[in-house]
CSV table of C-alpha atoms and ligand atoms in Angstrom, one decimal:
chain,number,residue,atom,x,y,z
A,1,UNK,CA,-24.1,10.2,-6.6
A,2,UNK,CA,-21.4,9.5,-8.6
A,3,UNK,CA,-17.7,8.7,-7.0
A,4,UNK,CA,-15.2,11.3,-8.1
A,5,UNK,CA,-11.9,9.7,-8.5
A,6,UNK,CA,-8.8,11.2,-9.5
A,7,UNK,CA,-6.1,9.2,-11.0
A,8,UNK,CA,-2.3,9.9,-11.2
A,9,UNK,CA,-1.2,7.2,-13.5
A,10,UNK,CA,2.3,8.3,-13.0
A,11,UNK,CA,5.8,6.6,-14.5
A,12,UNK,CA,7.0,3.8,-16.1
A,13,UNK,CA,4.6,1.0,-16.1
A,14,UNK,CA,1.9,3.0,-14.2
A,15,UNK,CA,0.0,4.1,-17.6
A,16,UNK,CA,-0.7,0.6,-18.3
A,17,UNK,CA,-1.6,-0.8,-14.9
A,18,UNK,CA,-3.7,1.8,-14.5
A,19,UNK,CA,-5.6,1.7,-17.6
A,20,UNK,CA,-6.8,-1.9,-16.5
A,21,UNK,CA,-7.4,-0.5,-13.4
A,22,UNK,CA,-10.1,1.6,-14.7
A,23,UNK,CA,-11.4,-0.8,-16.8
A,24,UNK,CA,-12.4,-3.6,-13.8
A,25,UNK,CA,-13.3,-0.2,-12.3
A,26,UNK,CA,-15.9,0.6,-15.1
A,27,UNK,CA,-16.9,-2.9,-15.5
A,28,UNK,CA,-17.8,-3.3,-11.7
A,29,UNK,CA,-19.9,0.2,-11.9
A,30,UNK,CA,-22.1,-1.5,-15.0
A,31,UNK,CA,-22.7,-4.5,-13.3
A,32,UNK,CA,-23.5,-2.9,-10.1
A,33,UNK,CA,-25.1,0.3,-11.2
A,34,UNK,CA,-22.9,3.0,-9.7
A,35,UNK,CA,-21.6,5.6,-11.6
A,36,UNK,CA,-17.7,6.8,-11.7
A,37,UNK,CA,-16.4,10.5,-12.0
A,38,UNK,CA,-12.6,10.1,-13.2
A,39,UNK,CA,-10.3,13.3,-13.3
A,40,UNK,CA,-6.8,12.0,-15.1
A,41,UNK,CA,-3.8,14.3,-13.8
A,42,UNK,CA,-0.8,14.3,-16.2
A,43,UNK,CA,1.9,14.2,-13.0
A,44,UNK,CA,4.7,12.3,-12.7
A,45,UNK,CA,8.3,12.7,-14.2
A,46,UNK,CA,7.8,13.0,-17.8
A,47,UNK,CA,5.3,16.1,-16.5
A,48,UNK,CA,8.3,17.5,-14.3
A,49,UNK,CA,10.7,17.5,-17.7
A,50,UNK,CA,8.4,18.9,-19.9
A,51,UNK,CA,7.5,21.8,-17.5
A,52,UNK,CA,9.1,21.5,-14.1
A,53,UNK,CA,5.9,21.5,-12.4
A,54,UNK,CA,5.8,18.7,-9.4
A,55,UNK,CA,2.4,18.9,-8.2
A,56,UNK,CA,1.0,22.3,-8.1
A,57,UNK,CA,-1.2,23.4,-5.4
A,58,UNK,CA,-4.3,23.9,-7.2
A,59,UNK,CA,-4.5,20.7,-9.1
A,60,UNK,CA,-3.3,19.1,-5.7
A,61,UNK,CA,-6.5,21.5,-3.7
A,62,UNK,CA,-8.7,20.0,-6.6
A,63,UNK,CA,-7.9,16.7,-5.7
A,64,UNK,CA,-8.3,16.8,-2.2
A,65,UNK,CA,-12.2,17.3,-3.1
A,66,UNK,CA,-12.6,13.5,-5.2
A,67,UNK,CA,-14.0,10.7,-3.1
A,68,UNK,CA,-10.3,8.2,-3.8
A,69,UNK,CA,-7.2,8.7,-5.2
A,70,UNK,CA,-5.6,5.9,-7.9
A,71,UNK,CA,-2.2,6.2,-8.3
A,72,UNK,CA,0.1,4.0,-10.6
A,73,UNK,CA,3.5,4.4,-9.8
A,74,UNK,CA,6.3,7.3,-9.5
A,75,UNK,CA,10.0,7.2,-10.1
A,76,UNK,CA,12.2,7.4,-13.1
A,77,UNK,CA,16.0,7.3,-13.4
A,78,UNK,CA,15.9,10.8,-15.0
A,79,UNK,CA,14.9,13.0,-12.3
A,80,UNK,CA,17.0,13.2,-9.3
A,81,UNK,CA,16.8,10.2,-6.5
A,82,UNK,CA,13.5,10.8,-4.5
A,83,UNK,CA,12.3,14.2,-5.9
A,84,UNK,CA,9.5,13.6,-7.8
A,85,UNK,CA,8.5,10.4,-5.3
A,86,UNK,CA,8.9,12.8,-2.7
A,87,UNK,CA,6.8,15.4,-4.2
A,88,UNK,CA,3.8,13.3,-5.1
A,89,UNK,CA,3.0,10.2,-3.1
A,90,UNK,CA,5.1,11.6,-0.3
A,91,UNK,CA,3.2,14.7,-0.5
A,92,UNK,CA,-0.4,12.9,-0.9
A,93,UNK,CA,0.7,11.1,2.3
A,94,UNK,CA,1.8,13.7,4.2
A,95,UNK,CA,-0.2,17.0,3.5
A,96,UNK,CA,-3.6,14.9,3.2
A,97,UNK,CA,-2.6,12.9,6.3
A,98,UNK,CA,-3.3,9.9,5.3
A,99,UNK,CA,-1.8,8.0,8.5
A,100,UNK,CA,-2.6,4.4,7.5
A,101,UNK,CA,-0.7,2.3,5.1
A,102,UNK,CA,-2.7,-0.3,4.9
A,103,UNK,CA,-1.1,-3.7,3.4
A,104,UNK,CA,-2.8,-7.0,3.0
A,105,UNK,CA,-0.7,-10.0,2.4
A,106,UNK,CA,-3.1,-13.1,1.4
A,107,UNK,CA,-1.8,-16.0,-0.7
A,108,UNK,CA,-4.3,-17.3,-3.0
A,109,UNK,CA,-2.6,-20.3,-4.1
A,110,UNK,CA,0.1,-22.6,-2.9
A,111,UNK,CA,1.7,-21.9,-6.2
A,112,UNK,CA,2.5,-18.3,-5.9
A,113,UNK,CA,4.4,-18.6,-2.5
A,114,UNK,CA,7.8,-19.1,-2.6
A,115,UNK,CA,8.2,-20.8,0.8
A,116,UNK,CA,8.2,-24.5,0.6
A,117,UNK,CA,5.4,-26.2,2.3
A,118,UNK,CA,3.4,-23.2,2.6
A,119,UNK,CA,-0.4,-22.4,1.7
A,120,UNK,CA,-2.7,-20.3,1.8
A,121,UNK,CA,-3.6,-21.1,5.5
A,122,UNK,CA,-0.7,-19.8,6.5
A,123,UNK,CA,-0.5,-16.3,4.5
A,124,UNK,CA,-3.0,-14.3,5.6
A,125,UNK,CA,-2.0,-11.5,7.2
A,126,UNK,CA,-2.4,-7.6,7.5
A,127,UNK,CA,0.1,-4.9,8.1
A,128,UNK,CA,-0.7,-1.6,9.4
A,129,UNK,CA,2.3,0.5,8.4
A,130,UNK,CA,2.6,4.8,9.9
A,131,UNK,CA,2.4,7.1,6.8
A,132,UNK,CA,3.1,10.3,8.1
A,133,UNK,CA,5.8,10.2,10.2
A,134,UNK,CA,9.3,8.4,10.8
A,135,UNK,CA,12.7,9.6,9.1
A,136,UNK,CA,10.5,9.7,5.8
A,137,UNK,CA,8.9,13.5,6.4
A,138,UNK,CA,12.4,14.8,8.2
A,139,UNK,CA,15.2,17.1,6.2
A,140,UNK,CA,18.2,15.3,5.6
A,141,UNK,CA,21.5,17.0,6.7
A,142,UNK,CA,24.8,16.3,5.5
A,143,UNK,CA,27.6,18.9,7.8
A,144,UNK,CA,31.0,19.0,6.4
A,145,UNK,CA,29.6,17.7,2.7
A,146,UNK,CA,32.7,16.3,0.5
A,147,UNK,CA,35.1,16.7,3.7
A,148,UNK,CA,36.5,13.8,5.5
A,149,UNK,CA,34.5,14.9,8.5
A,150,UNK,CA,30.9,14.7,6.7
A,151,UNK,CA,27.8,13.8,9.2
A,152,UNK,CA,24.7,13.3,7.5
A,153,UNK,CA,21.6,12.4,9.3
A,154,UNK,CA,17.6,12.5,8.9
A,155,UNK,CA,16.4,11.3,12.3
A,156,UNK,CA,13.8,8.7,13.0
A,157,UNK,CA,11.3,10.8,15.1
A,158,UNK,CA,7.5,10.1,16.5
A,159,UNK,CA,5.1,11.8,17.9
A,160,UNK,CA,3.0,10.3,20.8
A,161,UNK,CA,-0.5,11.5,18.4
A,162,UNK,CA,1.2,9.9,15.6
A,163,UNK,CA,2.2,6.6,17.3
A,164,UNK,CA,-1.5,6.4,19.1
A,165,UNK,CA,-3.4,7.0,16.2
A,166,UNK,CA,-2.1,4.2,14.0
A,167,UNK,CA,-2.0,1.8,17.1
A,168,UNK,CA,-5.4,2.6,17.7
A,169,UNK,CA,-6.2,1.9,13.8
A,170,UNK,CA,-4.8,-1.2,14.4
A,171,UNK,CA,-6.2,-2.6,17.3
A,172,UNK,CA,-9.7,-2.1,15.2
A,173,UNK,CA,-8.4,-4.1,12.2
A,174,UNK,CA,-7.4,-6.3,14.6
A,175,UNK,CA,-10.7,-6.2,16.0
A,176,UNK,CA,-12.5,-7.2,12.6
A,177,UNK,CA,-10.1,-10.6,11.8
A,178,UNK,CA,-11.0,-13.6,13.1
A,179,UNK,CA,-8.0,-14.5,15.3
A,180,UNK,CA,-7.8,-11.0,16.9
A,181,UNK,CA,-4.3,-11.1,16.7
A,182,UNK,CA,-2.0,-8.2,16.5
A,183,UNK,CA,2.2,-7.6,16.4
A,184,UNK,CA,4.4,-4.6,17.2
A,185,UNK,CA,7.0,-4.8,15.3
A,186,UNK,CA,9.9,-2.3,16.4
A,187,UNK,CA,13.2,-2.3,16.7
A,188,UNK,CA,13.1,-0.6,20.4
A,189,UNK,CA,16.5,-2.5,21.6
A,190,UNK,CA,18.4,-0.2,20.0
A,191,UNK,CA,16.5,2.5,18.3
A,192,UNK,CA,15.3,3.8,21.9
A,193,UNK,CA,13.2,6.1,20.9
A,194,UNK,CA,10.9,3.7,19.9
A,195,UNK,CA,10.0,3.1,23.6
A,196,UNK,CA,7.0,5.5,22.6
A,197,UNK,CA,5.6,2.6,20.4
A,198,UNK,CA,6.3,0.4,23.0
A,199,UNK,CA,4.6,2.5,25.7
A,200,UNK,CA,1.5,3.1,23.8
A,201,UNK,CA,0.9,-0.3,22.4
A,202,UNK,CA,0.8,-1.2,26.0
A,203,UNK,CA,-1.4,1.2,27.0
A,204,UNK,CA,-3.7,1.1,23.9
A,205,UNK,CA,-4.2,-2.8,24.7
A,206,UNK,CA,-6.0,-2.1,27.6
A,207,UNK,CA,-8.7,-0.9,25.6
A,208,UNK,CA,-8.8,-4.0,23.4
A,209,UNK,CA,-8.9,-7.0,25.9
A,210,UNK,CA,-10.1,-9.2,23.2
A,211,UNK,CA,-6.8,-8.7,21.2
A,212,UNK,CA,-4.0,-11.0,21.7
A,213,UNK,CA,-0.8,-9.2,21.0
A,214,UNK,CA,2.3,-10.1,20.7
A,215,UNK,CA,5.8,-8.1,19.9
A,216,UNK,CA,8.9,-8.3,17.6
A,217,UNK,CA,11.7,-6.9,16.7
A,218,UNK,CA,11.6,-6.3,13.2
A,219,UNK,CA,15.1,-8.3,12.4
A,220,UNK,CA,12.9,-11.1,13.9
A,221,UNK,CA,9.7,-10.4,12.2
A,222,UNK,CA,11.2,-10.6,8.9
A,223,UNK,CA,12.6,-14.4,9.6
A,224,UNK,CA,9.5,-15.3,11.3
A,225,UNK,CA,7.5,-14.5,8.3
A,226,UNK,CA,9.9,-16.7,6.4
A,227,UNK,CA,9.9,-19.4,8.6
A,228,UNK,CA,6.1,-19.2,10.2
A,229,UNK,CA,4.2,-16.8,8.3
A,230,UNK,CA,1.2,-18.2,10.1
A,231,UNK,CA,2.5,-17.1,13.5
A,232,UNK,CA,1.4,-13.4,12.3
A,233,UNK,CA,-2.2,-12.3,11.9
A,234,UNK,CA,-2.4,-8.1,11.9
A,235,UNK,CA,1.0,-6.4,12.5
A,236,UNK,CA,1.5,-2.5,13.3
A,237,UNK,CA,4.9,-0.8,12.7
A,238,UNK,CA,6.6,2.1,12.1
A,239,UNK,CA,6.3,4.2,8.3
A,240,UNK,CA,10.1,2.6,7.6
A,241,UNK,CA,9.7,-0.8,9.0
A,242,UNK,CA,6.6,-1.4,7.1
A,243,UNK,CA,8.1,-0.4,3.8
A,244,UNK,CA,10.5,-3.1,4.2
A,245,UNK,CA,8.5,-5.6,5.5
A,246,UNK,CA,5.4,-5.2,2.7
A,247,UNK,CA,8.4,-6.0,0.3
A,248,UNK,CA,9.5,-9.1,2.2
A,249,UNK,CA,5.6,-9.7,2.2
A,250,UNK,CA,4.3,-9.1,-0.9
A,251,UNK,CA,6.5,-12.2,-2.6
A,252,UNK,CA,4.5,-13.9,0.4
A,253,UNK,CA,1.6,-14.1,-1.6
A,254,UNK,CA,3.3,-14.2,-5.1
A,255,UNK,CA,5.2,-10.8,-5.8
A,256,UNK,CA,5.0,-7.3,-7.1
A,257,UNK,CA,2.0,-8.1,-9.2
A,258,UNK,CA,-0.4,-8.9,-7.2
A,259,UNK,CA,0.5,-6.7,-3.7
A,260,UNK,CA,-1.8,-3.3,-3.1
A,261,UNK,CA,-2.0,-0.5,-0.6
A,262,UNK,CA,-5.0,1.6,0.8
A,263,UNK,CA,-3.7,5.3,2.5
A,264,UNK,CA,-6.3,6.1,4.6
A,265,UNK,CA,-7.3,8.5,7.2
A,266,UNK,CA,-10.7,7.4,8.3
A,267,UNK,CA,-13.2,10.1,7.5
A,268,UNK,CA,-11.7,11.7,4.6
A,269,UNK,CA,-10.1,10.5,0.9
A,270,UNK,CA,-8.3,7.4,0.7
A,271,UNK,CA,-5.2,7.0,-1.8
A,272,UNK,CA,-5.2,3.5,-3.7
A,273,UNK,CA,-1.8,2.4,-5.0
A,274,UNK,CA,0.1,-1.3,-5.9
A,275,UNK,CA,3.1,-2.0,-3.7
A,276,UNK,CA,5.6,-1.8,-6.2
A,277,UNK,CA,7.5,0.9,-8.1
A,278,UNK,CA,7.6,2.1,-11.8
A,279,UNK,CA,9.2,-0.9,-13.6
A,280,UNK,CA,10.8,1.4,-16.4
A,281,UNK,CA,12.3,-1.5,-18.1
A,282,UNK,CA,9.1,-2.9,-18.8
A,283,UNK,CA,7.1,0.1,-19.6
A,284,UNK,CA,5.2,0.8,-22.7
A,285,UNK,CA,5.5,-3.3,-23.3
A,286,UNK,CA,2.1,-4.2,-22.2
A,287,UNK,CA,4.0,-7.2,-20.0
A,288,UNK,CA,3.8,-6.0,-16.9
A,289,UNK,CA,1.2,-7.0,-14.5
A,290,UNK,CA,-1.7,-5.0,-13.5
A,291,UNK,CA,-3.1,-7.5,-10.8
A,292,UNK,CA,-1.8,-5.1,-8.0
A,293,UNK,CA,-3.0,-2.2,-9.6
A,294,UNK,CA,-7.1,-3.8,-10.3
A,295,UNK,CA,-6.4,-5.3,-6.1
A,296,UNK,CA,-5.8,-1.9,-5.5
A,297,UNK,CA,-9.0,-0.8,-7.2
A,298,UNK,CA,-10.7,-3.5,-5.0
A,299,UNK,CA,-9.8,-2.2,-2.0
A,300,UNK,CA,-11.0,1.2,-3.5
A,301,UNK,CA,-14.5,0.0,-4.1
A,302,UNK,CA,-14.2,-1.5,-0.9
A,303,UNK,CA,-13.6,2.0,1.0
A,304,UNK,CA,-16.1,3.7,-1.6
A,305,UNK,CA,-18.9,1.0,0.1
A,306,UNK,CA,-19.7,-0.4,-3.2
A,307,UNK,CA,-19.2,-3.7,-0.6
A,308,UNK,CA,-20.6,-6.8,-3.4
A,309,UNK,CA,-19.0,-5.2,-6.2
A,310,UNK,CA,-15.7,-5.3,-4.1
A,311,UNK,CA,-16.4,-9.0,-2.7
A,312,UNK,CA,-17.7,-10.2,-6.1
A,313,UNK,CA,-14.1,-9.0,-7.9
A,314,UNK,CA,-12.1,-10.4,-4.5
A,315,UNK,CA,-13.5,-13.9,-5.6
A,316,UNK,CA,-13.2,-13.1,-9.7
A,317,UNK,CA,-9.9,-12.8,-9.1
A,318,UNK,CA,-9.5,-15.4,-6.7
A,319,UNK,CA,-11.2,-17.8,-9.3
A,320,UNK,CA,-8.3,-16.6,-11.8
A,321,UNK,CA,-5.5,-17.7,-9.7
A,322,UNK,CA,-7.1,-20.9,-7.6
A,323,UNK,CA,-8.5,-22.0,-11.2
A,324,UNK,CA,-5.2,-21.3,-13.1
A,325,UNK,CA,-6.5,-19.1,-15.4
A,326,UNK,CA,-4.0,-16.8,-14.5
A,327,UNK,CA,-0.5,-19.3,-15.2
A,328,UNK,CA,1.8,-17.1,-13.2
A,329,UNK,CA,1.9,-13.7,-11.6
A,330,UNK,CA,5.4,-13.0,-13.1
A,331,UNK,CA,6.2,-10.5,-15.9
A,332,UNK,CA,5.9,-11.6,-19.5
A,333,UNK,CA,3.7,-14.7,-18.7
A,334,UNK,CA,0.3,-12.5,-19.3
A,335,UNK,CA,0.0,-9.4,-21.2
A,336,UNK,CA,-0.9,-6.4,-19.8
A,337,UNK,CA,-4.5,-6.2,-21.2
A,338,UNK,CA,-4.5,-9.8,-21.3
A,339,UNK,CA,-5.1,-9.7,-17.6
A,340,UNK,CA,-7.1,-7.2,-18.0
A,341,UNK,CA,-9.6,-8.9,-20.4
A,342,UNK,CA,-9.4,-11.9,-18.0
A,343,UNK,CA,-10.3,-10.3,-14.9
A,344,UNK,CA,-13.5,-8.6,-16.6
A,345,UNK,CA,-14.9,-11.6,-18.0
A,346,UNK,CA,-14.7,-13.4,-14.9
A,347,UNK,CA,-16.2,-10.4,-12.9
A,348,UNK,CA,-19.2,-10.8,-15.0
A,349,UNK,CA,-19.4,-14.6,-14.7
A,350,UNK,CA,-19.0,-14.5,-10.6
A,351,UNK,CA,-22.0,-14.2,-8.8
A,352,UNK,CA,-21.3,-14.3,-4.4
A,353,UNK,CA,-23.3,-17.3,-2.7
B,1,IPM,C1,6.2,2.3,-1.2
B,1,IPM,C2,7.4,2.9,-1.9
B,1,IPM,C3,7.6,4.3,-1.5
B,1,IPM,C4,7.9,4.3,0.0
B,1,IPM,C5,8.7,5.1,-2.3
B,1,IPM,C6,8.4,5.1,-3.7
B,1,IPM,C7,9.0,6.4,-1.7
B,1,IPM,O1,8.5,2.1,-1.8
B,1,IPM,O2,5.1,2.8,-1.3
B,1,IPM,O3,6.4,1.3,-0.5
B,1,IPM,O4,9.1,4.1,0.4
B,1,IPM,O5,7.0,4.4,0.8
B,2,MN,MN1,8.2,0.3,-0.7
């Protein structure tokens, strides 16, 4: 049967990504004889000008029925701050439930980390980020607007389902690393309603006694993954926290081009997206790099159980950067399709041991 995907290339720079995207995606179903149902949905900001629809209900019921979604990237500075963001991945995210963020940070060569004295051995590391919940989904409220007394505020709430779920999710990926290592990260000294995660982390360990956990404050966690990236294996945190810390992460492993995301909700569809945003400076200028957009189409296949067609393009493109095929993950130093090409040809020419 084939896998139904359906793909929201999106703004800026998401068209192009996302093209190569489908092509490693095609190439991997030839090789390893699977066969690929792609529905493309026009959506995204240039759709919202044209005809002021978001993402209407019955595309958005149609695509709740694919097997994946692949989505390029979303924002452009002429809609309003967060609308059409809001309105696509937030609502892909939220009304499908897709509680994990899923974030791998793995440097595949010493060259592409920007810490000094830093290698692969020491970047390797998975964060579990909440999707559904934090002051993401809540209404913002601004009292008094344009007075001298204004209050706005858009609260940082959890629910004890929400924080257990994606604990729970973590403890298993945890589970499946070798060092069975997992982090809270919080910032429970002062944000006090994070006691919850703090609570049921606790309580969720007892579960897991092979897991070794450990716990910090997310101020901390971002200088410790400066300063000993290695002292973090798996790390679960709240949907805020983990936004800011994938950023912080991804130029771990050598930037915006190469990080990727899974949105998951065991059981049902998963959403497959790069880390970072639309780029518009660089769009339609086949410079910028797809790498996190085809990782991101790994992870897919991955999720989809085509398992050696996902490890056989982990280690293609592994061979690309290790070999130095790929020069440098920054913008302008490889076309678009260049990468593209590149990727391909080396999928075909990788064979797992
Ligand atoms: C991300 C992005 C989104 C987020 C934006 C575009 C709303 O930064 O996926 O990390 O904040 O989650
Ligand atoms: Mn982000």
């Amino acid at each position: 049967m084939a896998h139904r995907i359906a793909v929201i290339a999106g703004d800026g720079i998401g068209p192009e990504v996302v093209a190569q995207g489908l092509r490693v995606l095609h190439a991997a179903a030839d090789r390893f004889g699977f066969e690929l149902e792609i529905t493309e949905y026009p959506y995204g900001t240039e759709h919202w000008l044209a005809t002021e629809e978001i993402l209407p209900d019955a595309p958005f019921a149609e695509i709740q029925q694919a097997d994946a979604i692949l989505l390029g990237a979303i924002g452009d500075p002429r809609a309003p701050v967060g609308l059409i963001e809001r309105g696509i991945i937030g609502r892909l995210r939220w009304d499908l439930d897709l509680y994990v963020n899923l974030r791998p940070i793995k440097l595949l060569d010493e060259r592409f980390c920007p810490l000094k004295g830093k290698g692969p051995a020491d970047v390797d590391m998975v964060i579990v980020r909440e999707n559904t919940e934090d002051a993401y989904v809540q209404e913002p409220s601004f009292e008094h607007q344009g007075t001298p007394e204004e209050v706005a505020s858009q609260p940082m709430s959890y629910t004890r389902k929400g924080t257990e779920r994606i604990i729970r999710y973590a403890f298993e990926v945890a589970m499946t690393r070798p060092r069975k290592h997992l982090t809270l990260i919080d910032k429970a000294n002062a944000v006090r309603a994070q006691d919850l995660y703090t609570r049921v982390f606790a309580e969720v360990a007892q579960e897991y006694p092979e897991v070794e956990t450990a716990h910090l404050y997310v101020d901390a966690a971002c200088m410790r993954m400066v300063e000993s990236p290695e002292s973090i294996d798996t790390a679960v945190t709240t949907n805020l926290f983990g936004d800011i810390v994938t950023d912080l992460g991804a130029m771990l492993q050598g930037g915006m081009g190469v990080a990727a995301s899974a949105n998951l909700h065991p059981g049902k569809l998963g959403l497959f997206e790069s880390v970072h945003g639309s780029f518009p400076q660089a769009a339609g200028k086949n410079i910028a790099n797809p790498l996190a957009t085809i990782n991101a189409c790994v992870m897919m296949l991955d999720y989809l159980g085509e398992k050696d067609a996902a490890a056989t393009a982990e280690a293609a493109i592994a061979e690309l950067l290790q070999g130095g095929r790929i020069r440098s993950l920054d913008v302008g130093e490889h076309r678009t399709d260049e990468i593209g090409d590149l990727v391909i040809d080396q999928l075909a020419a990788t064979s797992l041991a």
